CSV table of C-alpha atoms and ligand atoms in Angstrom, one decimal:
chain,number,residue,atom,x,y,z
A,23,MET,CA,10.1,13.2,47.4
A,24,ALA,CA,11.7,16.1,45.4
A,25,ALA,CA,11.1,16.0,41.9
A,26,LEU,CA,13.2,13.8,39.9
A,27,LYS,CA,15.8,15.0,37.3
A,28,VAL,CA,15.9,13.4,33.9
A,29,ALA,CA,18.5,14.6,31.3
A,30,VAL,CA,17.7,13.8,27.9
A,31,VAL,CA,21.2,13.6,25.4
A,32,GLY,CA,20.4,14.7,22.1
A,33,ALA,CA,18.2,17.2,20.5
A,34,GLY,CA,17.2,15.6,16.9
A,35,VAL,CA,13.8,14.7,16.3
A,36,ILE,CA,14.0,11.8,18.7
A,37,GLY,CA,15.3,13.5,21.8
A,38,LEU,CA,13.1,16.6,21.3
A,39,SER,CA,9.8,14.4,21.0
A,40,THR,CA,11.0,12.0,23.8
A,41,ALA,CA,11.5,15.0,26.2
A,42,LEU,CA,7.6,16.2,25.3
A,43,CYS,CA,6.7,12.8,26.1
A,44,ILE,CA,8.1,12.4,29.4
A,45,MET,CA,6.8,16.1,30.3
A,46,GLU,CA,3.2,14.9,29.1
A,47,THR,CA,3.5,11.6,31.0
A,48,CYS,CA,5.5,12.4,34.0
A,49,PRO,CA,4.7,16.1,34.7
A,50,ASN,CA,6.3,16.1,38.2
A,51,CYS,CA,9.8,15.4,37.2
A,52,SER,CA,12.2,18.2,36.0
A,53,VAL,CA,13.7,17.7,32.2
A,54,THR,CA,17.1,19.1,30.9
A,55,ILE,CA,18.1,18.5,27.3
A,56,LEU,CA,22.0,18.7,27.0
A,57,SER,CA,23.0,18.3,23.3
A,58,GLU,CA,26.2,18.9,21.4
A,59,GLN,CA,24.3,20.4,18.6
A,60,PHE,CA,20.6,21.7,18.2
A,61,SER,CA,18.6,22.6,15.1
A,62,PRO,CA,19.7,23.5,12.4
A,63,ASN,CA,22.8,21.2,12.9
A,64,THR,CA,21.3,17.7,13.3
A,65,THR,CA,20.9,15.0,10.9
A,66,SER,CA,17.2,15.4,11.8
A,67,ASP,CA,17.5,18.7,9.8
A,68,VAL,CA,18.6,17.2,6.7
A,69,ALA,CA,15.9,14.6,6.5
A,70,ALA,CA,12.9,14.9,4.2
A,71,GLY,CA,10.6,13.9,6.9
A,72,MET,CA,8.2,12.0,4.9
A,73,LEU,CA,5.9,9.3,6.8
A,74,ILE,CA,6.8,6.5,4.7
A,75,PRO,CA,8.2,3.8,7.2
A,76,HIS,CA,11.4,1.9,6.9
A,77,THR,CA,11.4,-1.7,8.0
A,78,TYR,CA,13.6,-2.7,11.2
A,79,PRO,CA,14.4,-6.4,10.3
A,80,ASP,CA,14.8,-7.2,14.2
A,81,THR,CA,11.6,-5.4,15.3
A,82,PRO,CA,8.3,-7.3,15.0
A,83,ILE,CA,6.2,-5.6,12.4
A,84,HIS,CA,3.2,-5.1,14.9
A,85,VAL,CA,5.1,-2.9,16.9
A,86,GLN,CA,6.6,-1.0,14.1
A,87,LYS,CA,3.2,-0.6,12.9
A,88,GLN,CA,1.9,1.0,16.1
A,89,TRP,CA,5.0,3.4,16.4
A,90,PHE,CA,3.9,4.6,12.9
A,91,LYS,CA,0.2,4.7,13.8
A,92,GLU,CA,0.8,6.8,16.8
A,93,THR,CA,3.1,9.3,14.8
A,94,PHE,CA,0.6,9.4,11.8
A,95,THR,CA,-2.4,10.1,14.3
A,96,TYR,CA,-0.3,12.9,16.3
A,97,LEU,CA,0.9,14.6,13.3
A,98,PHE,CA,-2.6,14.5,11.3
A,99,ALA,CA,-4.2,16.2,14.0
A,100,ILE,CA,-1.4,19.1,14.0
A,101,SER,CA,-1.8,19.2,10.4
A,102,ASN,CA,-5.5,19.8,10.8
A,103,SER,CA,-5.0,22.8,13.3
A,104,ALA,CA,-4.0,26.1,13.4
A,105,GLU,CA,-0.2,25.2,14.4
A,106,ALA,CA,0.2,23.1,10.8
A,107,SER,CA,2.2,26.1,9.2
A,108,GLU,CA,4.3,26.9,12.3
A,109,ALA,CA,5.0,23.2,12.9
A,110,GLY,CA,5.8,22.7,9.3
A,111,ILE,CA,3.5,19.6,9.1
A,112,HIS,CA,1.3,18.9,6.0
A,113,LEU,CA,-0.3,16.4,4.0
A,114,VAL,CA,1.0,15.4,0.5
A,115,SER,CA,-0.2,13.1,-2.0
A,116,GLY,CA,1.8,11.2,-4.7
A,117,TRP,CA,3.0,8.0,-6.0
A,118,GLN,CA,5.6,5.1,-5.3
A,119,VAL,CA,6.6,3.5,-8.5
A,120,PHE,CA,8.0,0.2,-9.3
A,121,LYS,CA,10.0,-1.0,-12.6
A,122,ASN,CA,9.4,-4.6,-11.4
A,123,THR,CA,6.4,-5.7,-9.4
A,124,PRO,CA,7.2,-5.4,-5.8
A,125,LYS,CA,7.5,-8.5,-3.3
A,126,GLU,CA,4.4,-7.4,-1.0
A,127,GLU,CA,1.7,-6.0,-2.8
A,128,LEU,CA,0.2,-4.3,0.6
A,129,PRO,CA,2.9,-2.9,2.6
A,130,PHE,CA,2.3,-2.9,6.4
A,131,TRP,CA,1.6,0.7,6.7
A,132,SER,CA,-0.8,0.6,3.7
A,133,ASP,CA,-4.0,0.9,6.0
A,134,VAL,CA,-2.5,3.7,8.1
A,135,VAL,CA,-1.6,6.3,5.2
A,136,LEU,CA,-4.8,7.7,3.5
A,137,GLY,CA,-6.5,6.5,0.4
A,138,PHE,CA,-3.9,3.9,-0.4
A,139,ARG,CA,-4.6,2.1,-3.9
A,140,PRO,CA,-3.0,0.8,-6.9
A,141,MET,CA,-2.0,3.5,-9.6
A,142,SER,CA,-4.5,3.5,-12.8
A,143,LYS,CA,-2.8,3.1,-16.2
A,144,ALA,CA,-3.6,6.7,-16.9
A,145,GLU,CA,-1.4,7.7,-13.9
A,146,LEU,CA,1.3,5.3,-14.9
A,147,GLN,CA,1.6,6.8,-18.3
A,148,LYS,CA,3.5,9.4,-16.6
A,149,PHE,CA,6.3,7.0,-15.6
A,150,PRO,CA,7.3,5.3,-18.9
A,151,GLN,CA,10.0,3.3,-17.2
A,152,HIS,CA,7.9,1.7,-14.5
A,153,GLN,CA,5.4,-1.1,-14.5
A,154,SER,CA,3.2,-0.4,-11.6
A,155,GLY,CA,2.8,1.8,-8.6
A,156,GLN,CA,0.9,2.7,-5.6
A,157,ALA,CA,-1.1,6.2,-4.9
A,158,PHE,CA,-1.7,7.4,-1.6
A,159,THR,CA,-1.6,10.5,0.8
A,160,THR,CA,0.8,10.6,3.8
A,161,LEU,CA,2.4,13.3,5.9
A,162,LYS,CA,5.4,15.3,5.7
A,163,CYS,CA,7.4,17.3,8.3
A,164,ASP,CA,9.2,20.2,7.1
A,165,CYS,CA,12.0,19.5,9.4
A,166,PRO,CA,13.9,22.6,10.8
A,167,PRO,CA,10.4,24.1,11.6
A,168,TYR,CA,9.2,21.0,13.4
A,169,LEU,CA,12.2,21.1,15.3
A,170,LEU,CA,12.0,24.7,16.5
A,171,TRP,CA,8.1,24.0,17.2
A,172,LEU,CA,9.1,21.3,19.3
A,173,GLU,CA,11.7,23.2,21.1
A,174,LYS,CA,9.0,26.0,21.6
A,175,ARG,CA,6.8,23.7,23.3
A,176,LEU,CA,9.6,22.2,25.4
A,177,LYS,CA,10.6,25.7,26.7
A,178,ALA,CA,7.1,26.8,27.3
A,179,ALA,CA,6.7,23.7,29.5
A,180,GLY,CA,10.1,24.6,31.5
A,181,VAL,CA,12.7,22.3,29.9
A,182,GLN,CA,16.2,23.6,30.0
A,183,MET,CA,18.4,23.1,27.0
A,184,TYR,CA,22.2,23.3,27.2
A,185,THR,CA,24.7,22.8,24.4
A,186,ARG,CA,27.0,20.3,25.8
A,187,LYS,CA,28.9,17.2,24.5
A,188,VAL,CA,28.5,14.3,26.9
A,189,ALA,CA,31.6,12.1,26.5
A,190,ASP,CA,30.4,9.5,29.1
A,191,LEU,CA,27.2,9.1,30.6
A,192,TRP,CA,28.6,8.7,34.1
A,193,GLU,CA,29.3,12.5,33.8
A,194,LEU,CA,25.9,13.2,34.4
A,195,HIS,CA,25.6,10.9,37.7
A,196,GLY,CA,24.7,12.7,40.8
A,197,LYS,CA,23.2,15.6,38.9
A,198,TYR,CA,20.5,13.5,37.3
A,199,ASP,CA,18.4,10.5,38.4
A,200,ILE,CA,17.8,9.2,34.9
A,201,ILE,CA,19.4,9.7,31.7
A,202,VAL,CA,17.8,9.0,28.3
A,203,ASN,CA,20.0,8.4,25.6
A,204,CYS,CA,18.9,10.0,22.3
A,205,ALA,CA,22.0,10.7,20.7
A,206,GLY,CA,21.5,9.2,17.1
A,207,ILE,CA,24.7,8.2,15.4
A,208,GLY,CA,26.5,10.0,18.4
A,209,ALA,CA,25.6,6.7,20.6
A,210,HIS,CA,28.1,4.8,18.5
A,211,GLN,CA,31.0,6.6,20.5
A,212,LEU,CA,28.9,7.6,23.5
A,213,VAL,CA,27.9,4.0,24.6
A,214,GLY,CA,30.2,2.0,22.2
A,215,ASP,CA,27.3,0.4,20.2
A,216,LYS,CA,29.1,-1.4,17.4
A,217,LYS,CA,25.7,-2.5,16.1
A,218,LEU,CA,24.9,1.1,15.2
A,219,LEU,CA,26.6,2.2,11.8
A,220,PRO,CA,26.0,5.3,9.6
A,221,ILE,CA,23.9,5.3,6.2
A,222,ARG,CA,25.1,8.3,4.7
A,223,GLY,CA,22.4,10.3,2.8
A,224,GLN,CA,23.0,13.1,0.4
A,225,VAL,CA,19.8,15.3,-0.7
A,226,LEU,CA,19.1,18.4,-2.4
A,227,LYS,CA,16.7,21.2,-1.5
A,228,VAL,CA,15.5,22.9,-4.4
A,229,HIS,CA,13.0,25.7,-5.4
A,230,ALA,CA,10.4,24.0,-7.7
A,231,PRO,CA,6.8,25.5,-6.4
A,232,TRP,CA,5.2,23.9,-9.3
A,233,VAL,CA,5.7,20.3,-8.1
A,234,LYS,CA,2.9,19.3,-5.9
A,235,ASN,CA,3.1,15.6,-5.7
A,236,PHE,CA,5.8,13.3,-4.2
A,237,ILE,CA,7.2,10.8,-6.3
A,238,ARG,CA,9.2,7.7,-5.1
A,239,ASP,CA,10.9,5.2,-6.9
A,240,GLY,CA,10.2,1.8,-5.2
A,241,ASP,CA,13.9,1.1,-4.7
A,242,GLY,CA,13.9,3.9,-2.1
A,243,LEU,CA,16.9,5.5,-3.7
A,244,THR,CA,15.2,8.2,-5.9
A,245,TYR,CA,12.7,10.6,-4.5
A,246,ILE,CA,11.1,14.0,-4.7
A,247,TYR,CA,9.3,15.0,-1.8
A,248,PRO,CA,7.7,18.5,-1.8
A,249,GLY,CA,7.7,20.6,1.2
A,250,ILE,CA,5.8,23.8,2.2
A,251,HIS,CA,9.0,25.9,0.6
A,252,ARG,CA,11.4,23.6,-0.7
A,253,ILE,CA,11.6,20.2,-2.5
A,254,THR,CA,13.9,17.4,-1.3
A,255,LEU,CA,15.4,15.4,-3.9
A,256,GLY,CA,17.1,12.3,-3.1
A,257,GLY,CA,18.9,10.4,-2.8
A,258,THR,CA,22.1,8.0,-1.6
A,259,ARG,CA,22.4,5.2,1.1
A,260,GLU,CA,26.2,4.7,1.7
A,261,LYS,CA,26.8,2.1,4.5
A,262,GLU,CA,29.5,3.0,6.9
A,263,ASN,CA,30.3,6.1,5.3
A,264,TRP,CA,31.0,9.0,8.0
A,265,THR,CA,32.0,11.8,5.3
A,266,LEU,CA,29.7,14.7,6.2
A,267,SER,CA,30.9,16.9,3.1
A,268,PRO,CA,28.8,17.0,-0.1
A,269,ASP,CA,30.1,15.1,-3.3
A,270,PRO,CA,29.6,17.0,-6.5
A,271,GLY,CA,29.4,13.9,-8.5
A,272,THR,CA,26.5,12.6,-6.4
A,273,THR,CA,24.7,15.9,-6.6
A,274,LYS,CA,24.6,15.7,-10.6
A,275,ASP,CA,23.8,11.9,-10.2
A,276,ILE,CA,20.6,12.7,-7.8
A,277,PHE,CA,19.5,15.6,-9.8
A,278,ASP,CA,19.7,13.6,-13.2
A,279,ARG,CA,17.7,10.6,-11.8
A,280,CYS,CA,14.8,13.1,-10.2
A,281,CYS,CA,14.5,15.0,-13.3
A,282,SER,CA,14.2,11.6,-15.4
A,283,LEU,CA,11.3,10.9,-12.9
A,284,GLU,CA,9.9,14.4,-12.9
A,285,PRO,CA,11.3,16.3,-16.2
A,286,SER,CA,9.9,19.4,-15.0
A,287,LEU,CA,12.7,19.7,-12.4
A,288,TRP,CA,15.2,20.6,-15.0
A,289,GLY,CA,13.8,24.1,-14.4
A,290,ALA,CA,14.4,23.8,-10.6
A,291,GLN,CA,16.4,26.8,-8.9
A,292,ASP,CA,18.7,27.5,-5.9
A,293,ILE,CA,19.8,23.9,-5.2
A,294,GLN,CA,21.3,23.4,-1.8
A,295,VAL,CA,23.2,20.4,-0.9
A,296,LYS,CA,22.9,18.5,2.3
A,297,VAL,CA,24.2,15.4,3.9
A,298,GLY,CA,23.4,13.4,7.1
A,299,LEU,CA,24.2,10.2,8.6
A,300,ARG,CA,21.2,7.9,9.3
A,301,PRO,CA,21.6,6.0,12.7
A,302,SER,CA,21.2,2.6,11.2
A,303,ARG,CA,20.6,-0.5,13.4
A,304,GLN,CA,18.7,-3.9,12.9
A,305,CYS,CA,16.1,-2.6,15.4
A,306,VAL,CA,15.6,0.6,17.3
A,307,ARG,CA,17.3,0.5,20.8
A,308,LEU,CA,14.4,1.1,23.0
A,309,GLN,CA,15.6,-0.2,26.5
A,310,ARG,CA,16.0,0.4,30.1
A,311,GLU,CA,19.5,-0.3,31.5
A,312,VAL,CA,20.9,-0.2,34.9
A,313,LEU,CA,24.8,0.9,34.5
A,314,SER,CA,26.8,-0.1,37.6
A,315,GLN,CA,30.4,1.2,38.7
A,316,GLY,CA,31.8,0.0,41.9
A,317,GLY,CA,28.3,-0.3,43.6
A,318,VAL,CA,27.0,2.8,42.2
A,319,LYS,CA,24.0,2.7,39.8
A,320,LEU,CA,22.9,4.9,37.0
A,321,LEU,CA,19.5,4.5,35.6
A,322,VAL,CA,19.6,4.8,31.6
A,323,VAL,CA,16.8,4.7,28.9
A,324,HIS,CA,18.0,4.2,25.4
A,325,ASN,CA,16.0,5.4,22.4
A,326,TYR,CA,18.1,5.7,19.3
A,327,GLY,CA,19.1,3.7,16.1
A,328,HIS,CA,16.1,4.8,14.1
A,329,GLY,CA,17.9,4.6,10.8
A,330,ALA,CA,16.0,6.0,7.7
A,331,GLY,CA,12.7,6.2,9.4
A,332,GLY,CA,13.1,8.5,12.3
A,333,PHE,CA,10.4,10.8,11.6
A,334,SER,CA,7.9,8.1,10.5
A,335,VAL,CA,8.0,6.5,13.9
A,336,HIS,CA,9.4,9.5,16.3
A,337,ARG,CA,6.1,9.8,18.4
A,338,GLY,CA,5.5,6.3,18.8
A,339,THR,CA,9.0,5.5,20.2
A,340,ALA,CA,8.9,8.7,22.2
A,341,LYS,CA,5.9,7.5,24.0
A,342,GLU,CA,7.3,3.9,24.5
A,343,ALA,CA,10.6,5.6,25.8
A,344,ALA,CA,8.6,8.1,28.2
A,345,GLY,CA,6.9,5.1,29.4
A,346,LEU,CA,10.3,3.2,30.3
A,347,VAL,CA,11.4,6.5,32.2
A,348,GLY,CA,8.0,6.2,34.2
A,349,GLU,CA,9.2,2.8,35.2
A,350,CYS,CA,12.5,4.2,36.3
A,351,ILE,CA,10.7,6.8,38.3
A,352,ALA,CA,8.4,4.0,40.2
A,353,ALA,CA,11.5,2.2,40.9
A,354,LEU,CA,13.3,5.1,42.7
A,355,GLN,CA,10.2,6.0,44.3
A,356,GLY,CA,9.8,2.5,45.7
A,357,SER,CA,13.5,2.2,46.8
A,358,SER,CA,13.1,5.7,48.5
A,359,SER,CA,10.0,4.8,50.4
A,360,LYS,CA,11.5,1.3,51.4
A,361,ALA,CA,14.5,3.2,52.6
A,362,LYS,CA,12.3,5.4,54.8
A,363,LEU,CA,10.7,2.4,56.5
H,406,FAD,P1,20.0,13.3,15.3
H,406,FAD,O1,19.0,14.0,14.5
H,406,FAD,O2,21.2,13.0,14.8
H,406,FAD,O3,20.1,13.8,16.6
H,406,FAD,C1,21.1,13.2,17.5
H,406,FAD,C2,21.2,14.5,18.7
H,406,FAD,O4,22.4,14.0,19.4
H,406,FAD,C3,22.0,15.5,18.0
H,406,FAD,O5,21.4,16.8,18.6
H,406,FAD,C4,23.5,15.6,18.5
H,406,FAD,O6,24.3,16.8,18.5
H,406,FAD,C5,23.2,14.8,19.9
H,406,FAD,N1,24.4,13.9,20.2
H,406,FAD,C6,25.0,13.2,19.6
H,406,FAD,N2,26.2,12.5,20.6
H,406,FAD,C7,26.0,13.6,21.4
H,406,FAD,C8,27.0,13.5,22.5
H,406,FAD,N3,28.0,12.6,22.9
H,406,FAD,N4,26.6,14.5,23.5
H,406,FAD,C9,25.8,15.3,23.4
H,406,FAD,N5,24.9,15.3,22.1
H,406,FAD,C10,25.1,14.3,21.5
H,406,FAD,N6,13.3,9.7,8.1
H,406,FAD,C11,12.2,9.7,7.9
H,406,FAD,O7,11.0,9.2,8.5
H,406,FAD,N7,11.5,10.2,6.7
H,406,FAD,C12,12.4,10.7,5.7
H,406,FAD,O8,11.9,11.1,4.6
H,406,FAD,C13,13.6,10.7,6.0
H,406,FAD,N8,14.4,11.1,5.2
H,406,FAD,C14,16.0,11.3,5.4
H,406,FAD,C15,17.1,11.5,4.4
H,406,FAD,C16,18.1,11.8,4.9
H,406,FAD,C17,19.0,12.2,3.7
H,406,FAD,C18,18.6,11.3,6.2
H,406,FAD,C19,20.0,11.4,6.4
H,406,FAD,C20,17.8,10.8,7.0
H,406,FAD,C21,16.5,10.7,6.6
H,406,FAD,N9,15.5,10.3,7.6
H,406,FAD,C22,14.2,10.1,7.2
H,406,FAD,C23,15.9,9.6,8.8
H,406,FAD,C24,15.9,10.6,10.0
H,406,FAD,O9,16.5,11.7,9.6
H,406,FAD,C25,16.3,9.9,11.2
H,406,FAD,O10,16.1,8.7,11.5
H,406,FAD,C26,16.3,10.9,12.5
H,406,FAD,O11,16.7,12.0,12.0
H,406,FAD,C27,17.2,10.4,13.7
H,406,FAD,O12,17.0,11.2,14.6
H,406,FAD,P2,17.9,11.5,16.0
H,406,FAD,O13,17.3,12.3,16.8
H,406,FAD,O14,17.8,10.0,16.5
H,406,FAD,O15,19.1,11.8,15.4
């Protein structure tokens, strides 16, 4: 049987990592990425890239934990290799602080990150407006370098990449055997998923190389995430807001909130403002689907809807999506050998 052709729609962190996992698990198929935008113009480029999971209400916690663990283990190995600086992956230590005692003392991911513990009284003196906190070390992706590193690996593995907007998955029928939908918020239009909604996020990327520790307010709204070259200051979570242009009032508000947590940021320089739309859903859509039109079938694997936590779970969900592609390949090979008989 000739090599099966797989098209991955989307070139954010989910599309690129899914394409890579497909190449690793199904080396005999040919993979093409079709995307309206590539780095640096995706939502994934805007993200802070911190590995602190977001919770998906309709996905069992043990599944979310497994996705996070696989992602953490994968990136930890990169951070511990000569590839780390090119891939933009590094360890970062810091604090999550709470004004009120959090509902759950131990988040489900506390034994995946490193050295999770309650903050000491001495540490809490840095945060006079907060009552308690958690200290830990996690990983951070500097997003544009990580996306370019994934693209480089894909090109080396022979994956073709084309800039193309796909208006309807059926456009790809005949040319490809399996379609993998990693269109992020674009899936709202592409497959008409009304359960998928944007949560607008505005962040600032600033130069303040003296800030080495991350600080996250437990409400999830205000955060300071140091990267290799710049620090991400956040943020906002605006449900069903599709506006991509930055709002100057919000920029000032984010900067003030972050300076109140870390006063040395008043000296930050070169403030850039970015906006992205988190592809939000009650659960990630990780699913096989057989579309059918007039007796003709199209095999689709969906992997989208990662909301505020795409970087935290990308490798785990990419592996699962590659497994679903493997199931489609087995089904196609089964039907072609039956046809020969
Ligand atoms: P995208 O990056 O949007 O990629 C979708 C791709 O599909 C794009 O290439 C697009 O061009 C393409 N596409 C869409 N429609 C079509 C079409 N019709 N035809 C062809 N191509 C199409 N997550 C974390 O884990 N940690 C964080 O610290 C973090 N911080 C964040 C901060 C902000 C401000 C924001 C906005 C998000 C943050 N996230 C974070 C969430 C994370 O960014 C997302 O979960 C993740 O980027 C989603 O990746 P994606 O590949 O699904 O989407």
